[in-house]
Coordinates of C-alpha atoms and ligand atoms in Angstrom, one line a residue:
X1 CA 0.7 -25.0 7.8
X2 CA -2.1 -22.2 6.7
X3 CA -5.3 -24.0 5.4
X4 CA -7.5 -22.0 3.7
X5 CA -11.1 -21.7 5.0
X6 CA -13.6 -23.8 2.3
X7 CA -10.5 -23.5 -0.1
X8 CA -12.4 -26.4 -2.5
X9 CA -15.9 -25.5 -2.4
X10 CA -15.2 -22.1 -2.6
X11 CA -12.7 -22.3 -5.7
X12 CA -15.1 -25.0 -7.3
X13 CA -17.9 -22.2 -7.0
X14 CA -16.0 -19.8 -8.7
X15 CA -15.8 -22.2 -11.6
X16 CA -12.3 -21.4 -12.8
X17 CA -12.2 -21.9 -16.9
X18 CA -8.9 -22.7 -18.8
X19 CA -6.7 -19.4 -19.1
X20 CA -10.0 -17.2 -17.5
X21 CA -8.8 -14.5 -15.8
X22 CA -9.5 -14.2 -12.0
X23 CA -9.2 -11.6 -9.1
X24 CA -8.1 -12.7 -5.6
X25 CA -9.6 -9.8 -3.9
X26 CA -8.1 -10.7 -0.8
X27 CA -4.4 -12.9 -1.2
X28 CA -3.8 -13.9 2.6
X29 CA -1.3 -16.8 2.4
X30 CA -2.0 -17.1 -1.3
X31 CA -4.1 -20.7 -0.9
X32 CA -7.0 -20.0 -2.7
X33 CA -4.6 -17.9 -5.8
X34 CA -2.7 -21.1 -5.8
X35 CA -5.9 -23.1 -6.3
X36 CA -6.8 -20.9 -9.1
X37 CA -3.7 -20.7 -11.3
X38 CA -3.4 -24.8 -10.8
X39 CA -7.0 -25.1 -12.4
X40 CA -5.5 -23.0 -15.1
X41 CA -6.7 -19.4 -14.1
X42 CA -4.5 -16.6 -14.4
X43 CA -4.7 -14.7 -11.4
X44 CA -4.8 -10.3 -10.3
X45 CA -4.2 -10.8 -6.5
X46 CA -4.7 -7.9 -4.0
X47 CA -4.2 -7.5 -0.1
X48 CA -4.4 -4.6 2.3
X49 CA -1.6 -6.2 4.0
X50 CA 1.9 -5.7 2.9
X51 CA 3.3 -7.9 4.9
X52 CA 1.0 -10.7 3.5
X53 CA 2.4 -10.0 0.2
X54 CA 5.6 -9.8 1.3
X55 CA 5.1 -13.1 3.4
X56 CA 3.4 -15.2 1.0
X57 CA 4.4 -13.8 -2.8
X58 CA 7.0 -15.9 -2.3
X59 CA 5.6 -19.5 -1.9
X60 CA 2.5 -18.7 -4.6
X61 CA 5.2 -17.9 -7.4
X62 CA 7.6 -20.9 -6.9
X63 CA 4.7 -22.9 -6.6
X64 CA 3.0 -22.3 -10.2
X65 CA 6.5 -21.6 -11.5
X66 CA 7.1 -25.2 -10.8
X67 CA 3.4 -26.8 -12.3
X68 CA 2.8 -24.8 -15.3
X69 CA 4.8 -21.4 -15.9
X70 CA 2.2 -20.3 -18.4
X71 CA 0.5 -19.1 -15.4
X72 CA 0.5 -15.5 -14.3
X73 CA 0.0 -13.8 -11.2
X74 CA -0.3 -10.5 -10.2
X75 CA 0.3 -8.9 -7.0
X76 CA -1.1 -5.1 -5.7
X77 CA -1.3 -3.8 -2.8
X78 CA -4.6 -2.3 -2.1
X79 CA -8.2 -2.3 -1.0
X80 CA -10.5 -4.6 -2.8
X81 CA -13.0 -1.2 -2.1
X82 CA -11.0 0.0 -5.0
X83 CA -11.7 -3.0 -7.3
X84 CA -12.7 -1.6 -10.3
X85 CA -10.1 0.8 -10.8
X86 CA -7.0 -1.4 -9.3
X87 CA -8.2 -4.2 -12.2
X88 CA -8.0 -1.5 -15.0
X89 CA -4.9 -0.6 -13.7
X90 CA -3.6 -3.9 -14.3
X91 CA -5.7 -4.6 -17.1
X92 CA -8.0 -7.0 -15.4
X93 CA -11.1 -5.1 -16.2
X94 CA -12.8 -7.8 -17.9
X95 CA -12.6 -10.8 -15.7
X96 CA -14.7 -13.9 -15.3
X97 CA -14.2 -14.0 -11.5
X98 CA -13.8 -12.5 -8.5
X99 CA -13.4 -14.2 -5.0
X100 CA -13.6 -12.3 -1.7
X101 CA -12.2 -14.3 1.4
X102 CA -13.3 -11.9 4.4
X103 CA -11.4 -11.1 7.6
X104 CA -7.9 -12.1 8.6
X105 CA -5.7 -15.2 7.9
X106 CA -4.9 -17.1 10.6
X107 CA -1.0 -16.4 10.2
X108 CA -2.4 -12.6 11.2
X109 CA -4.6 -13.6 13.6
X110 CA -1.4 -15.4 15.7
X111 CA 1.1 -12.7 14.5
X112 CA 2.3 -10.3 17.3
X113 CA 2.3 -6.7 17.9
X114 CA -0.8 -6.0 15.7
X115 CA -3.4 -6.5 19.0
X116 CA -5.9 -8.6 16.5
X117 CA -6.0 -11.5 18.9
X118 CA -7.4 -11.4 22.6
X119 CA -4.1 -13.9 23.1
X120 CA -1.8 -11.5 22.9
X121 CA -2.2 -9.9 26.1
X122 CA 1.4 -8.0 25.3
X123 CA 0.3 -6.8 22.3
X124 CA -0.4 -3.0 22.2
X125 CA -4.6 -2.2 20.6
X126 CA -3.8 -1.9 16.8
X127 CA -5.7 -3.5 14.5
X128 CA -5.3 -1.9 11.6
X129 CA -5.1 -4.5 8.4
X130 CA -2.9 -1.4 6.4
X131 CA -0.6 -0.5 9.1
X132 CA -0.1 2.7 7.2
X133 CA -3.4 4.5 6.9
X134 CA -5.9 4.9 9.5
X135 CA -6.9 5.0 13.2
X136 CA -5.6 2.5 15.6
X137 CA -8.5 0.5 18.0
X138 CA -6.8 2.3 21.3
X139 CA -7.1 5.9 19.3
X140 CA -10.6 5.2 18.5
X141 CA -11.8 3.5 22.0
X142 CA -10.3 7.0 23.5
X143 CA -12.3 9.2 21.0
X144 CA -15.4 7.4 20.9
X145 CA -18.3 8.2 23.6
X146 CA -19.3 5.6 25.9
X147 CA -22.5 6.2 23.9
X148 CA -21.1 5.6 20.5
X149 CA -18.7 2.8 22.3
X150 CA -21.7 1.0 23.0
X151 CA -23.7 1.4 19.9
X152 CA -20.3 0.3 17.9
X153 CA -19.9 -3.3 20.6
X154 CA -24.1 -3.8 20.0
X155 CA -24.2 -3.5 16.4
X156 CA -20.8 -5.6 15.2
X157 CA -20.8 -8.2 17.7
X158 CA -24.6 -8.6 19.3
X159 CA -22.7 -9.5 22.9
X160 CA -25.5 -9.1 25.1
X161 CA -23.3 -7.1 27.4
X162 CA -22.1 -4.4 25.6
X163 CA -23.4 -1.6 27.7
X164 CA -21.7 -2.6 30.8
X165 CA -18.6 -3.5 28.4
X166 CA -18.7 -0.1 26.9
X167 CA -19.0 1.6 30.4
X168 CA -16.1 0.0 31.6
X169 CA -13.4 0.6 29.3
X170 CA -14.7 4.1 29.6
X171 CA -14.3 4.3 33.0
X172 CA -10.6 2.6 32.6
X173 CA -7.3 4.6 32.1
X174 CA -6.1 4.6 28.6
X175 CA -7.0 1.6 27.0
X176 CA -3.6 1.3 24.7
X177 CA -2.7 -3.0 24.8
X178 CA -4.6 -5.9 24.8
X179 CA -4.4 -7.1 28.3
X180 CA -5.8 -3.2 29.1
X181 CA -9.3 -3.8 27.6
X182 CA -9.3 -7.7 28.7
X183 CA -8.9 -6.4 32.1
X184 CA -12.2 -3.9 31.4
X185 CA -14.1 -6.8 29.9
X186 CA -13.7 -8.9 32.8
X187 CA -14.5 -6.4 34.9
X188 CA -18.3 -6.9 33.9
X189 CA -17.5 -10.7 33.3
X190 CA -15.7 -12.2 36.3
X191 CA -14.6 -15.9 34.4
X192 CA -13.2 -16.3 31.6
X193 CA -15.0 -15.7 28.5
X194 CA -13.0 -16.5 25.7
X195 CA -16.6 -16.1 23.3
X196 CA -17.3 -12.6 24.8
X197 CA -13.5 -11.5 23.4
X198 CA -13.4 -12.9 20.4
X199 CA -16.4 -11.0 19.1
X200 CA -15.3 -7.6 21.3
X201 CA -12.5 -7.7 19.3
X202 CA -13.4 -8.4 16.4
X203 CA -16.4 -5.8 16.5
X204 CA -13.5 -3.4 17.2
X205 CA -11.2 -4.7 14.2
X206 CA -14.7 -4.2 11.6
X207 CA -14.8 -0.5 12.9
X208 CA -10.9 -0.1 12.8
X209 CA -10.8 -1.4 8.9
X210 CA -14.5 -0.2 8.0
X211 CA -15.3 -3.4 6.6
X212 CA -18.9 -3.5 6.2
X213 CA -18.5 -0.5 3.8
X214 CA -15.6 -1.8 2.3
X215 CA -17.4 -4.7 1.2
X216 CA -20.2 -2.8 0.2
X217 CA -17.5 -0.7 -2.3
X218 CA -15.6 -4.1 -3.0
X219 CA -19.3 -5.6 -4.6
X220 CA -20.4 -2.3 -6.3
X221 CA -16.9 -2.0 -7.6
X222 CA -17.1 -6.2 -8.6
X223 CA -20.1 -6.2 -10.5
X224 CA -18.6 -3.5 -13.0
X225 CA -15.8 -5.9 -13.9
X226 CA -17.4 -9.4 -14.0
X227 CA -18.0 -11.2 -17.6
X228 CA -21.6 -11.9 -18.3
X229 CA -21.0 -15.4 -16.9
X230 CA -18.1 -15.1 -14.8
X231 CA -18.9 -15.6 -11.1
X232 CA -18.5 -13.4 -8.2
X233 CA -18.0 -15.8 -4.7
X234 CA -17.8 -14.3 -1.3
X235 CA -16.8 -16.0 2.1
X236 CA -18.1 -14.5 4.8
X237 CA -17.5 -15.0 9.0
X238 CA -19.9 -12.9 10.1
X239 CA -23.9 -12.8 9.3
X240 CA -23.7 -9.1 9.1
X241 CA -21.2 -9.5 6.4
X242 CA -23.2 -12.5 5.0
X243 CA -26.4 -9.9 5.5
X244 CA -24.4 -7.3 3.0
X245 CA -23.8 -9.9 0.0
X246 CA -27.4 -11.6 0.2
X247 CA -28.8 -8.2 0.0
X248 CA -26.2 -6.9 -2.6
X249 CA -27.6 -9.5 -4.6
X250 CA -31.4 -9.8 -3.7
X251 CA -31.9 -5.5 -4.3
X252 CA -29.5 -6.0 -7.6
X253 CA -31.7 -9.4 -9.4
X254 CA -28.3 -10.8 -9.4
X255 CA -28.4 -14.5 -10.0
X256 CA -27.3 -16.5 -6.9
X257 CA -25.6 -20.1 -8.0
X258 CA -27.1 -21.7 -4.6
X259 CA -30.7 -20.2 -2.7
X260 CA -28.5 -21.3 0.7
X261 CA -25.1 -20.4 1.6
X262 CA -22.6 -23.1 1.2
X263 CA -21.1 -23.8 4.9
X264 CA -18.6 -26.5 5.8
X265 CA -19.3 -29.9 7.1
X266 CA -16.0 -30.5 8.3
X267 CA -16.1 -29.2 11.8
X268 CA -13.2 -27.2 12.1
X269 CA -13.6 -25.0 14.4
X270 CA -12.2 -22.1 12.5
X271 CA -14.6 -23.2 9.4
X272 CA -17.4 -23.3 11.4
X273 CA -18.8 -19.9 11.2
X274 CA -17.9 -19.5 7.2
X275 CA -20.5 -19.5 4.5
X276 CA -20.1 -18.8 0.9
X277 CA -22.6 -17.0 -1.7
X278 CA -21.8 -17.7 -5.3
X279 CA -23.8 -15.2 -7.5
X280 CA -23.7 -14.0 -11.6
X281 CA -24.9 -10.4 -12.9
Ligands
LIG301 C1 -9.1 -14.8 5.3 S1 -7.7 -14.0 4.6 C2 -7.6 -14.7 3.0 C3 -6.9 -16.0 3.0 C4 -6.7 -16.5 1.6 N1 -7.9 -16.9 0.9 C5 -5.7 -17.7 1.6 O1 -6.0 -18.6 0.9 O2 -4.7 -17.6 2.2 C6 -8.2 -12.4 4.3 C7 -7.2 -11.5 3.7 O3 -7.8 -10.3 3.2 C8 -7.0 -9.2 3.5 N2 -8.0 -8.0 3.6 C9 -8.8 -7.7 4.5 N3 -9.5 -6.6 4.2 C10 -9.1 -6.2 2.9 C11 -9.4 -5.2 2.0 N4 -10.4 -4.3 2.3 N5 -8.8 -5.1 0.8 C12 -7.8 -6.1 0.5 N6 -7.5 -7.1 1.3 C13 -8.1 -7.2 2.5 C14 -6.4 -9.5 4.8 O4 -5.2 -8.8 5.0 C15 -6.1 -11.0 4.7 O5 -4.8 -11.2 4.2

């Protein structure tokens, strides 16, 4: 079963108010929507991901259909960089909150053929979250300089060895799976380094979706929507990311609900690198 990252501190810090109306900037498997519309929040939910629309529309309706059918929930396809103008659409323009839940599900983490997981050796080098739009991880590791390869490994992922990374996938035939650029990282790192992947990869998936900026767009785009008092929550998995929202906020004299991020105590290894900023215009 999908268990939401922080689903209750997160949802708690979003305060949800009797019949408020809510946006889900980012569905996934629909846990934290749910949350909202069974504290009585009606809920405008969007995800770059059909298929997680598709996948999980499903279980969210039947589930408030069952508690309280008063509820509503919307569903769009999109990219929360397009907040403002996907919420007038759907006449959620005056909202009082907004919750971003960064990255991937776990559900797409494990799901094949997309190349988002170092696991998938079989797996050709996708990564796009919108299958439809876009440049895929292979396409862009074979345009990209080894100089600009190396630059894009140092600056989203910090690995210490991105140089020598960089060099060898250049120096490799057509990077176009995931067992391909494995095979290039562990030519430069001879054991098994299951840390040194995980943030290859998910340097490459940040570049892939441009997520830094479409955070950046999805906050600019928030704060245009948000009541006086309605609350704007982020969930971050990576301290660039976390970087973007404390400074969004800071440079803005936005008020943040907690000086420290909340993080989770409960040890979960997929929890353990998420933090959340609460903040109010
Ligand atoms: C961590 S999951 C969210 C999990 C969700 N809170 C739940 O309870 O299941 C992040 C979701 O955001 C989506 N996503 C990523 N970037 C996006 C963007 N720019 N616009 C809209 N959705 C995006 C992903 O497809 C994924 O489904």
């Amino acid at each position: 079963m999908h268990t939401p990252v922080l689903l209750q501190q997160a949802i708690d810090s979003l305060d949800v108010k009797e019949d408020g109306k809510y946006i889900d900037a980012t569905f996934g498997e629909s846990g934290y929507s749910q949350e909202i519309m069974s504290r009585g929040g009606k809920v405008l939910a969007i995800d770059l991901d059909i298929s997680q629309l598709k996948g999980h529309s499903e279980t969210a309706h039947s589930q408030f259909a069952r508690s309280l059918s008063r509820m509503t929930l919307k569903l769009v396809q999109g990219n929360f960089a397009d907040i403002e103008r996907i919420a007038k659409e759907n006449n959620f323009d005056s909202v009082d909150g907004i919750i971003f839940d960064l990255g991937l599900s776990m559900g797409q983490l494990g799901s094949l053929g997309r190349g988002f997981s170092y696991k998938n050796l079989d797996d050709p080098l996708d990564m796009r979250i919108d299958v439809n739009s876009g440049e895929t991880a292979a396409d862009l590791i074979w345009r990209l300089k080894e100089s600009e390869l190396y630059e894009l490994f140092a600056k989203n992922s910090e690995e210490l060895r991105s140089k020598e990374i960089a060099h060898e996938v250049k120096i490799s035939k057509k990077i176009i799976s995931v067992s391909n650029l494995i095979t290039a990282i562990n030519r430069v790192i001879p054991y098994k380094s299951y840390n040194t992947y995980a943030k290859i990869f998910q340097a490459l998936r940040i570049e892939v979706n441009d997520e830094f900026s479409n955070l950046r767009r999805g906050l600019e785009g928030a704060v245009k929507i948000i009541n006086k008092d309605g609350k704007i929550v982020v969930v971050t998995f990576h301290s660039l990311e976390d970087r973007i929202v404390k400074n969004f906020v800071k440079n803005n004299n936005y008020k943040l609900s907690e000086k420290k991020p909340i993080r989770s105590k409960s040890g979960y290894k997929f929890e353990r690198s998420a933090k959340i900023r609460a903040f109010s215009i």
